[in-house]
Tab-separated table of C-alpha atoms (C1' of nucleotides) in Angstrom:
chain	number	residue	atom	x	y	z
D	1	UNK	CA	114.235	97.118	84.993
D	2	UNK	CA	116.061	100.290	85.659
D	3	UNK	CA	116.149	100.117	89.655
D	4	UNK	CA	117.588	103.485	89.964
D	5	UNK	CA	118.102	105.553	86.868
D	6	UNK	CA	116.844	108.870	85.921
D	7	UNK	CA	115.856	108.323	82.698
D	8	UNK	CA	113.439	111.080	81.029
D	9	UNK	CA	111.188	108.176	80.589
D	10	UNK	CA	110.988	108.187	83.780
D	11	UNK	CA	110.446	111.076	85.060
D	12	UNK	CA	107.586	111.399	82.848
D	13	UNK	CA	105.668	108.381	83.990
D	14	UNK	CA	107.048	109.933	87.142
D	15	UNK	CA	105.270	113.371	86.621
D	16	UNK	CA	101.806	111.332	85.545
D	17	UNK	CA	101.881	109.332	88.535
D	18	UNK	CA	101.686	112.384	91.111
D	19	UNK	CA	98.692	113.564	88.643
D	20	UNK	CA	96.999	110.116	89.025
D	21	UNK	CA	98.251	110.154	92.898
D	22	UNK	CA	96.159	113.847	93.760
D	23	UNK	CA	93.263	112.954	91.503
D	24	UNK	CA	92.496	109.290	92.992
D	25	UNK	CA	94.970	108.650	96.271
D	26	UNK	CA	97.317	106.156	96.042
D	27	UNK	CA	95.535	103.370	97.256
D	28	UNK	CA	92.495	104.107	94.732
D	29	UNK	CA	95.023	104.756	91.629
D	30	UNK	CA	95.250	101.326	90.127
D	31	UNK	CA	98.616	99.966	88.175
D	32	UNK	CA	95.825	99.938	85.155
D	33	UNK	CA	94.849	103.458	85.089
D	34	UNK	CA	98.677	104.205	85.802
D	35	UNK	CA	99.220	102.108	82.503
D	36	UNK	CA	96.636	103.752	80.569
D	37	UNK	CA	97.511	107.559	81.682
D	38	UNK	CA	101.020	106.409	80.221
D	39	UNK	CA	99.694	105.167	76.820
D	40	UNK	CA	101.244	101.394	77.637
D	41	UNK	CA	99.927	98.477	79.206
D	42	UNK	CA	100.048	97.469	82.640
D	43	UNK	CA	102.479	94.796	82.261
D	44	UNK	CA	104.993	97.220	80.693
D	45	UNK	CA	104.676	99.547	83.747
D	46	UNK	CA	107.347	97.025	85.493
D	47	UNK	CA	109.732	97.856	83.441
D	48	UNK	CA	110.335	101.159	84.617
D	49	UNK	CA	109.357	100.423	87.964
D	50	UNK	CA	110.127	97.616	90.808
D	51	UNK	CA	106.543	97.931	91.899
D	52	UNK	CA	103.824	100.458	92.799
D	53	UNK	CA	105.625	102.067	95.963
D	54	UNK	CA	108.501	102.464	93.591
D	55	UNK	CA	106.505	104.963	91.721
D	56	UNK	CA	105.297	106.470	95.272
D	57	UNK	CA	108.704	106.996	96.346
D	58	UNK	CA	109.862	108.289	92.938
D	59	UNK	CA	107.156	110.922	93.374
D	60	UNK	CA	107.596	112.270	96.774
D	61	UNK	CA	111.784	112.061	96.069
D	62	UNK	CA	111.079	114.110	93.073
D	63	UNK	CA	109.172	116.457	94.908
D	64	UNK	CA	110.849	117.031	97.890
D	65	UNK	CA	114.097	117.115	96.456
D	66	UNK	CA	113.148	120.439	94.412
D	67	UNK	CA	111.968	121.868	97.389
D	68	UNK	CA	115.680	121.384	99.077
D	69	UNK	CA	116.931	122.864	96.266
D	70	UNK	CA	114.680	125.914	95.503
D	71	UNK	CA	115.281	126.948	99.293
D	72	UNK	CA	118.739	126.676	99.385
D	73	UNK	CA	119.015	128.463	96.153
D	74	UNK	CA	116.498	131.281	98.218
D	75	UNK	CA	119.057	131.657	101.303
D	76	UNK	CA	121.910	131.530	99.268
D	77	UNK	CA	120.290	134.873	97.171
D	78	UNK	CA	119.668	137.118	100.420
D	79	UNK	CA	121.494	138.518	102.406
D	80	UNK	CA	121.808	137.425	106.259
D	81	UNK	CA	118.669	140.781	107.327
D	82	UNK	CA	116.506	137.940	109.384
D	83	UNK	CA	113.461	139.858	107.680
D	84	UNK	CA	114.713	138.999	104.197
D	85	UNK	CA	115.194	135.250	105.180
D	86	UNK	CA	112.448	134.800	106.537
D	87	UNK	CA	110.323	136.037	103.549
D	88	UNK	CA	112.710	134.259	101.483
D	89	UNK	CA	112.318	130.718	102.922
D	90	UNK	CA	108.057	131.304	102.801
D	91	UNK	CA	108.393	132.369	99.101
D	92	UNK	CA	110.239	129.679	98.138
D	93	UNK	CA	108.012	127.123	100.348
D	94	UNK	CA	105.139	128.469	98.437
D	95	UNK	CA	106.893	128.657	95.078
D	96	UNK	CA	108.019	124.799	94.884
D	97	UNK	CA	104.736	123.727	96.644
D	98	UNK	CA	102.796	125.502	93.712
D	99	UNK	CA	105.335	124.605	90.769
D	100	UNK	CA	105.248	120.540	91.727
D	101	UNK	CA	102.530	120.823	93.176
D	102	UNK	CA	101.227	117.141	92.408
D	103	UNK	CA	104.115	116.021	94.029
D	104	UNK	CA	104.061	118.038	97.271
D	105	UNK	CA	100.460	117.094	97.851
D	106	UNK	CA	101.445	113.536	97.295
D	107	UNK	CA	104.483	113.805	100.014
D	108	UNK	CA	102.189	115.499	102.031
D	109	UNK	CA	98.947	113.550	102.068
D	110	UNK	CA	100.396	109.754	101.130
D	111	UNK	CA	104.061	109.853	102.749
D	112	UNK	CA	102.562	107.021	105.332
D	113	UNK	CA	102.029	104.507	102.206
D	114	UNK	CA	105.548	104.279	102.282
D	115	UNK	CA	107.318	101.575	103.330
D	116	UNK	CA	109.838	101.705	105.807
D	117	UNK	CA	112.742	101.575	103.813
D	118	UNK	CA	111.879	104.582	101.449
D	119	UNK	CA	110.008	106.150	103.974
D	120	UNK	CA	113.738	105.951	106.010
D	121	UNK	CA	115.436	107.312	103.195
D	122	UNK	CA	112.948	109.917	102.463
D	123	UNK	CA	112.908	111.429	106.215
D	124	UNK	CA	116.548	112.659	105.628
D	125	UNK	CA	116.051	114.945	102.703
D	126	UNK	CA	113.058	116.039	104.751
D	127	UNK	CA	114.963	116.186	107.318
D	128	UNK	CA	117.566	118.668	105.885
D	129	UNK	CA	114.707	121.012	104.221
D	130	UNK	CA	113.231	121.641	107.580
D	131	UNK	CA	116.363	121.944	109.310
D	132	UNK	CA	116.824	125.336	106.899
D	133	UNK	CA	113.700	126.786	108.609
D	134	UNK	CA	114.550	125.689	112.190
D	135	UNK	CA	117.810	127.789	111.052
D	136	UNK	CA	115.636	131.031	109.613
D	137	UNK	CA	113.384	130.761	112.814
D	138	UNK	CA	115.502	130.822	114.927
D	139	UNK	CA	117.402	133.979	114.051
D	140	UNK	CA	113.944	135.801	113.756
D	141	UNK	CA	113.766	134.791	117.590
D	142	UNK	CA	116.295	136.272	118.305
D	143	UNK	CA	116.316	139.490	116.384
D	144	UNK	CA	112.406	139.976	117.885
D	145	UNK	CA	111.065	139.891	114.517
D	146	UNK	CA	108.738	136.860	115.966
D	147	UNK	CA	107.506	135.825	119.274
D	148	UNK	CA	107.352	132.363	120.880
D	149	UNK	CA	108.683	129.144	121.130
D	150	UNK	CA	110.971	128.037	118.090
D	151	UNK	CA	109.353	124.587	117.535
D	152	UNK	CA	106.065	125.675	118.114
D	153	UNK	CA	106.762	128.349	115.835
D	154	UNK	CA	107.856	126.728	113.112
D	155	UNK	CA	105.057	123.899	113.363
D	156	UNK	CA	102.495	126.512	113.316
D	157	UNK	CA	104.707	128.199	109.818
D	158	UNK	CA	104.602	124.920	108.443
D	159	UNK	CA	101.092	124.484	109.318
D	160	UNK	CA	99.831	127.167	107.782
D	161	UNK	CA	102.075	127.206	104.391
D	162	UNK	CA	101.110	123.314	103.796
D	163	UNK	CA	97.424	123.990	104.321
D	164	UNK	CA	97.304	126.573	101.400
D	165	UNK	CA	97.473	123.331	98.512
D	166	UNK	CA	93.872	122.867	100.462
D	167	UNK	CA	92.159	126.440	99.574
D	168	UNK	CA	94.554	128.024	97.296
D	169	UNK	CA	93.341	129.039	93.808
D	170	UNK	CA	96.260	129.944	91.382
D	171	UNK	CA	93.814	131.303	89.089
D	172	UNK	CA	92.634	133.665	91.009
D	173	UNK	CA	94.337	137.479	92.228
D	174	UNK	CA	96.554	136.330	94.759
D	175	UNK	CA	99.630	135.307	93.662
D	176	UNK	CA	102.014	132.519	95.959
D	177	UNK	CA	104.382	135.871	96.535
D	178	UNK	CA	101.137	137.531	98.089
D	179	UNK	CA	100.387	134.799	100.331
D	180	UNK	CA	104.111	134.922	101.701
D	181	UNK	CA	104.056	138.476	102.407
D	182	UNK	CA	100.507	137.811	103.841
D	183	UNK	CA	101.763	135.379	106.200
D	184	UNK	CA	105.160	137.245	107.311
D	185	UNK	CA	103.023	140.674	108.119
D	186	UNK	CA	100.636	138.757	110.315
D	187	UNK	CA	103.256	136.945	112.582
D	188	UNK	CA	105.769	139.544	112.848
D	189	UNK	CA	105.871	141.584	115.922
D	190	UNK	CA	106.365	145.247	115.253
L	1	UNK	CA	69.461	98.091	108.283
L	2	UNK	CA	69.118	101.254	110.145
L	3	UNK	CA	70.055	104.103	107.354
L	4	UNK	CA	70.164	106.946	109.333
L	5	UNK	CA	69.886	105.996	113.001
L	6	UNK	CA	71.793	106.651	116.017
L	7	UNK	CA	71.637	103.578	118.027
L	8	UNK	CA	74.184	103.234	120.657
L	9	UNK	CA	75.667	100.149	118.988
L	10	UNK	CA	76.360	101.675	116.047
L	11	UNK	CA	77.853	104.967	117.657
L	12	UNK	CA	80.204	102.408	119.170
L	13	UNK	CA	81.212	101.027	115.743
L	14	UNK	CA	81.112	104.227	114.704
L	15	UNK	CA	84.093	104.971	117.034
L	16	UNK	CA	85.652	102.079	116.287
L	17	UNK	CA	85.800	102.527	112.519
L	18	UNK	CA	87.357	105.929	113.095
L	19	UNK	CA	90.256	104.608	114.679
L	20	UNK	CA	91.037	101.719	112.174
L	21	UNK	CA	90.308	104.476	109.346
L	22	UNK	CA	93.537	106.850	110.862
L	23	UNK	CA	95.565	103.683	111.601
L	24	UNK	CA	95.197	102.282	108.001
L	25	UNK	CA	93.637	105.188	106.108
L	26	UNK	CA	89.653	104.645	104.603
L	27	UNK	CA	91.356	102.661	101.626
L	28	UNK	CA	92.872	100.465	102.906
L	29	UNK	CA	90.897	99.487	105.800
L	30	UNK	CA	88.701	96.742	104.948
L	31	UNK	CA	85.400	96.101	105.670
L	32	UNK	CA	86.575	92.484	107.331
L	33	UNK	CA	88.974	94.670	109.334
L	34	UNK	CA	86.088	96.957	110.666
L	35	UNK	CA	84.103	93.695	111.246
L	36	UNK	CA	86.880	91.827	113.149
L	37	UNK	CA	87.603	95.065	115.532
L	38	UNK	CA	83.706	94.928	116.505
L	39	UNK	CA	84.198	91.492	117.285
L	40	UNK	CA	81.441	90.426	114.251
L	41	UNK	CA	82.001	89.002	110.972
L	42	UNK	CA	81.996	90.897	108.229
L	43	UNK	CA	78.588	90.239	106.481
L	44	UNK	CA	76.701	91.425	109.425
L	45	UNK	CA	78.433	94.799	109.265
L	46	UNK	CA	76.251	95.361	106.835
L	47	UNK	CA	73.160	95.638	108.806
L	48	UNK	CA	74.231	98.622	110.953
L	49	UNK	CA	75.441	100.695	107.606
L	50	UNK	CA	74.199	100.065	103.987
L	51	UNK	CA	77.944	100.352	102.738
L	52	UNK	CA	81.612	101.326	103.690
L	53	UNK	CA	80.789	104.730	102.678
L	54	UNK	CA	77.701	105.356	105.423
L	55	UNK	CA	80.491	104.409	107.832
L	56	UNK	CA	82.892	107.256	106.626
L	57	UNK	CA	79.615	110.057	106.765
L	58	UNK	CA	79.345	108.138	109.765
L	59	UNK	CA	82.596	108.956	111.495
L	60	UNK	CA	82.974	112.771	109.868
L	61	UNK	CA	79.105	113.530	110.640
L	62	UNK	CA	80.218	112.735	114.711
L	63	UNK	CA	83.532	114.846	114.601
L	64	UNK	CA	81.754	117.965	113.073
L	65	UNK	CA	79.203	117.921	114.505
L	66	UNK	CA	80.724	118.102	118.187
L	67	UNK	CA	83.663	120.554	117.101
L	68	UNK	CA	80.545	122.879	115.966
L	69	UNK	CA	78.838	121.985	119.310
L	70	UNK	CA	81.716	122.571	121.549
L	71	UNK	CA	82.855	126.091	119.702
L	72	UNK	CA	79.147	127.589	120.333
L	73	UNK	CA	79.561	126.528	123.717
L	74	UNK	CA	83.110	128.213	123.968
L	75	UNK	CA	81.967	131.591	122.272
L	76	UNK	CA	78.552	131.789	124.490
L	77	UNK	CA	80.612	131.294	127.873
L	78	UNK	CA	82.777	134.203	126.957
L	79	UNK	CA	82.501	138.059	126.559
L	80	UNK	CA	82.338	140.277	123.733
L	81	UNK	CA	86.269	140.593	124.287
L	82	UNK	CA	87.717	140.264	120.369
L	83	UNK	CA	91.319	138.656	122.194
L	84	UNK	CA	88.705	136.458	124.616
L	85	UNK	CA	86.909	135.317	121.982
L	86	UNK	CA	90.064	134.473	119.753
L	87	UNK	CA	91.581	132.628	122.743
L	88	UNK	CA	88.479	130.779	123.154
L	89	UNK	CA	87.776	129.630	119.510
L	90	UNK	CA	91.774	128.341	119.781
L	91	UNK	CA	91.556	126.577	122.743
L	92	UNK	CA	88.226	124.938	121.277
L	93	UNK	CA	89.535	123.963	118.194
L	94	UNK	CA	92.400	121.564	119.863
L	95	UNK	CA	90.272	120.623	122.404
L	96	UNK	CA	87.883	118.640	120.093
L	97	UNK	CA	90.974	118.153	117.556
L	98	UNK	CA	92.495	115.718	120.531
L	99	UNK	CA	89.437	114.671	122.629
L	100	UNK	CA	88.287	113.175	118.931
L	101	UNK	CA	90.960	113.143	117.196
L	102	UNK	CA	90.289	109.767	115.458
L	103	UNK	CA	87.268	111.765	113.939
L	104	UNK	CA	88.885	114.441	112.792
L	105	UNK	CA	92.033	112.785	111.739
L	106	UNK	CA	89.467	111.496	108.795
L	107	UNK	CA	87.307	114.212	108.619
L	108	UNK	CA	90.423	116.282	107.717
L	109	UNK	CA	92.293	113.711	105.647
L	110	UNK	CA	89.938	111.489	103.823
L	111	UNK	CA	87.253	113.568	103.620
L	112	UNK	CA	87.782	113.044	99.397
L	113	UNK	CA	86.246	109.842	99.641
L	114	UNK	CA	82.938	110.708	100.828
L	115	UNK	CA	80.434	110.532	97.826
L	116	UNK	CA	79.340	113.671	96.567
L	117	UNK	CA	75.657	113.514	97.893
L	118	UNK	CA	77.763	112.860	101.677
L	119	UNK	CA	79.702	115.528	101.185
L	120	UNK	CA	77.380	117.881	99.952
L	121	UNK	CA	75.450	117.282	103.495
L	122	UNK	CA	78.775	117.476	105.285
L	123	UNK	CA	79.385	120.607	103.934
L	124	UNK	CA	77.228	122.681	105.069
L	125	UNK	CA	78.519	121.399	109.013
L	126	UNK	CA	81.501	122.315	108.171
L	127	UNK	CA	80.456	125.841	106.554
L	128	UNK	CA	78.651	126.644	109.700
L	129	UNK	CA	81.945	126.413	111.740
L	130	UNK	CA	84.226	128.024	109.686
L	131	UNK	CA	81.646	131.178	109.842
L	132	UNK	CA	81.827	130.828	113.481
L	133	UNK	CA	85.877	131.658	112.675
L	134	UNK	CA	85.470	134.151	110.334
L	135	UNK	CA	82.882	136.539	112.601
L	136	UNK	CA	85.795	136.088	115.320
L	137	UNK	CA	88.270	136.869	113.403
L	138	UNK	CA	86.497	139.782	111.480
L	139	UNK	CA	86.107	141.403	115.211
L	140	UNK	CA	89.847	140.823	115.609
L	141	UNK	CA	91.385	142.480	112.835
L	142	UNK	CA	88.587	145.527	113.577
L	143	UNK	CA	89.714	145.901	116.803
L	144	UNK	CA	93.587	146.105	115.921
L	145	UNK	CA	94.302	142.774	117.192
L	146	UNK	CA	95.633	140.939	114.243
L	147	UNK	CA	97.111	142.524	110.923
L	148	UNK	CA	95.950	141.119	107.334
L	149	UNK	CA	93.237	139.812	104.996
L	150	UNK	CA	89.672	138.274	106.807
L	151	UNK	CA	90.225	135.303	104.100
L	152	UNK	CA	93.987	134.635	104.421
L	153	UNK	CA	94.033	134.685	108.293
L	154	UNK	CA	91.072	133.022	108.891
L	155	UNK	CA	93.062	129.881	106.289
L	156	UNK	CA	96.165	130.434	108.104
L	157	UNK	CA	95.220	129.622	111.363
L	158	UNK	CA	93.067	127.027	110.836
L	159	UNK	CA	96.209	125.513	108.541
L	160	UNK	CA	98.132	126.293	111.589
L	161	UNK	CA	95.662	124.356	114.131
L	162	UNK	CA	94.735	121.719	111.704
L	163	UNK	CA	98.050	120.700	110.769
L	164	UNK	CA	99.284	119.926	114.639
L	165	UNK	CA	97.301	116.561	114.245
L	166	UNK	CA	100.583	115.817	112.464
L	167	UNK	CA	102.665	116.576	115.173
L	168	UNK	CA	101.465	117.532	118.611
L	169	UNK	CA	102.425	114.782	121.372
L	170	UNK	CA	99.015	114.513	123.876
L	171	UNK	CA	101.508	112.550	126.150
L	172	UNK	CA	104.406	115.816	125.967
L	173	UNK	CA	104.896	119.028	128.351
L	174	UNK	CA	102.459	121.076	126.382
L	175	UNK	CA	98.699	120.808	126.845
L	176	UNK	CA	96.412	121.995	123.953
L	177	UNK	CA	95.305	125.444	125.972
L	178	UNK	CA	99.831	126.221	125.701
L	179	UNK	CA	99.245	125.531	121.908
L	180	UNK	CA	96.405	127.585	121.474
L	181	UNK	CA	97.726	130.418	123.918
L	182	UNK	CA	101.075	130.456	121.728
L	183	UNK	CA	98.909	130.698	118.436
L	184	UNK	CA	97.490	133.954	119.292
L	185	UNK	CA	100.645	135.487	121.045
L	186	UNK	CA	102.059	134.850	117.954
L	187	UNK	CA	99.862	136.346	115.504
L	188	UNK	CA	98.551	139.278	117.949
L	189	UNK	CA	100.466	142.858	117.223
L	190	UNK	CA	100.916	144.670	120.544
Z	1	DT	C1'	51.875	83.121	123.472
Z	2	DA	C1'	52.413	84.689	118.924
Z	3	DA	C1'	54.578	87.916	116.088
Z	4	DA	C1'	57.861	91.157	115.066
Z	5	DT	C1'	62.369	92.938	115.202
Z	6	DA	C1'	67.387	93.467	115.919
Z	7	DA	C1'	71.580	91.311	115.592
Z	8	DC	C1'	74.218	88.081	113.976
Z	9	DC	C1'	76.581	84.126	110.959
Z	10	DA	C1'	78.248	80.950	107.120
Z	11	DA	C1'	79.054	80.827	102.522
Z	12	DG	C1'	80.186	82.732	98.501
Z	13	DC	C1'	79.887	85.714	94.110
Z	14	DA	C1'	81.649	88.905	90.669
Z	15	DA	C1'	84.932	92.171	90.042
Z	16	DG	C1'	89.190	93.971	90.530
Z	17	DC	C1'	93.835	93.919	92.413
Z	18	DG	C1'	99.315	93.821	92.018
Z	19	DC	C1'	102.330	91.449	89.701
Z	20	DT	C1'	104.734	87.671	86.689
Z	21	DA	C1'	106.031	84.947	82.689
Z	22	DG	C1'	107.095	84.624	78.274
Z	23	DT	C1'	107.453	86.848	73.766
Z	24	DG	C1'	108.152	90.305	69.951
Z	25	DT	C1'	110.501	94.294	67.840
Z	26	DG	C1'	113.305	97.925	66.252
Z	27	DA	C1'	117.560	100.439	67.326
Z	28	DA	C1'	122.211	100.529	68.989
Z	29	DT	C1'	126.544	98.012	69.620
Z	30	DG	C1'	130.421	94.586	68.818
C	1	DC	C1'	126.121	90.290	60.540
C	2	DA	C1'	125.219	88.690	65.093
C	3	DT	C1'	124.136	90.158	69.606
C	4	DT	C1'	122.381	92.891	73.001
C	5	DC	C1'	119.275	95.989	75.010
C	6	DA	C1'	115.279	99.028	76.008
C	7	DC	C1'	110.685	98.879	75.747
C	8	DA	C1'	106.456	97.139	74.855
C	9	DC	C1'	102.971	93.362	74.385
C	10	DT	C1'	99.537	89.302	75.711
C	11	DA	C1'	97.712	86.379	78.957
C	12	DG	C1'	96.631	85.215	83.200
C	13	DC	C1'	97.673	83.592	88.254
C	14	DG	C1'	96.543	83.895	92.959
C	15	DC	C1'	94.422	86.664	95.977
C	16	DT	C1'	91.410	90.313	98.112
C	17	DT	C1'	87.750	93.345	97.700
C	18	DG	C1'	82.842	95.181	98.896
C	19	DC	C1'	78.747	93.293	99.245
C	20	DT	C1'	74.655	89.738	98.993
C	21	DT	C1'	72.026	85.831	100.227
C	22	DG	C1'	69.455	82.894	103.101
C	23	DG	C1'	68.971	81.572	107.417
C	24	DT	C1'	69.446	81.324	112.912
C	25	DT	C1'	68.918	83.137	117.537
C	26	DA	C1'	67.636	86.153	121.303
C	27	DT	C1'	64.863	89.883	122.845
C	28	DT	C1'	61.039	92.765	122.796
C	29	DT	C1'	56.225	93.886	121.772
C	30	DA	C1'	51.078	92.947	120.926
DNA sequence: TAAATAACCAAGCAAGCGCTAGTGTGAATG
DNA sequence: CATTCACACTAGCGCTTGCTTGGTTATTTA
């Protein structure tokens, strides 16, 4: 029983689970269907994983991990124009929430199924991710690029950016960049 | 069995099942739970609703239903005003997000697991109030007021409103009316 | 006063649930 | 060549699930 590993195993039952997870909700996705998605039996599942909210956890870590990453990669590309950051930070929000997507609607819509423990350890890296945009807000503030309140600002950011996995269609014209730019135009005072 | 009644009683359980549904999520929440919070067991349960689902069309057909009710009110006590009649759809939305928030806690989150003949009916509640946005917010980007696409603003805010359910503190410094009031400072060019 | 109705309960069924125990197998390791 | 290990299997345990059945009681209606 690999408690911790990384094995590409893994993170390919891993990457079927969030599938099963957006079709079904957790609660509804049984370790059976998990099984069968897999190609193995149910039994077998354990092997790989400690239980079911192992496989939650995995999911949302996955997810939200890439999302640190992308956005810090984003920041680290632009120059310090609170404009450019800005855009930067909703591009990237949009870009990782559309490239794992399973996995962001799964941190976003089942995080609560968690239980305390790896929803403890979970909060941080969320934690840190948000902190970047309390960071890019903030500085957009204070240049006058937006008006308001920081926190409620960045709620109502968040807000709106999350919502899109709701309505968005990647198949149609719009592309995540449009959305971004979208978004950024309408809140900016000018 | 009353299929499609309104007796007070089952109002009452109505309310009651919305609460245990965002406490424990419509999964999880078991129809001996529902039955034990009404103070019956959980056979007679059955004789108000013909199954758990009823009691979830149950619970989002109430929420709608008054957040449609309460923004016609709103928009017929106000002016022709395209900012007045922004404020006033805001300020409606998160006053019937909070004064039934239990409703629309489901309505918004587990609205998945209503069968497709529920949500079918639902649907077309739910249509009628987001037109009641989009004719606002048509008048607001005519008049200057707001910058961008009918579509993408009319998702935005709502993503914006909708999502402080996740966050918003009833019991903190801000009443809904600040929230809304910051909303449309923020997204209003001047 | 008789009949109808609404509201409830005790008991339990069939199905499905997460998870465990014990075993088999082929590949890598000593 | 013997051992270990990763990975999968079969079988099923103990429990919970949504829902049904058959019947009782209190209140209203004819």
């Amino acid at each position: 029983m690999n408690v911790m590993n990384a094995s590409p195993r893994r993170k390919e039952l891993t990457r079927l689970a969030a599938q099963l997870f957006v079709q079904e909700g957790f609660d509804r996705t049984t370790v059976r269907m998990l099984a069968q998605e897999m190609g193995i039996k149910s039994g077998s599942l354990f092997h790989h994983f400690k239980d079911k909210q192992e496989i939650l956890a995995a999911v949302i870590e996955e997810g939200t991990q890439n999302a640190l990453n992308i956005a810090r990669a984003a920041l680290s590309e632009c120059d310090a124009n609170p404009e450019a950051r800005l855009h930067a930070m909703a591009r990237a929000h949009l870009e990782t929430l559309f490239a794992d997507r399973n996995a962001h609607v799964v941190a976003l819509f089942e995080w609560r199924r968690l239980d305390p423990a790896a929803s403890a350890h979970l909060s941080h890296l969320r934690d840190a991710y948000e902190a970047l945009w309390v960071d890019v807000i903030d500085d957009a503030l204070n240049a006058g690029l937006v008006r308001g309140d920081c926190f409620l600002v960045s709620r109502f950011i968040l807000g709106a950016l999350n919502w899109t996995v709701r309505w968005y269609d990647p198949n149609g014209p719009r592309t995540p960049d449009d959305l971004a730019d979208e978004l950024v135009a309408m809140i900016t005072a000018r």
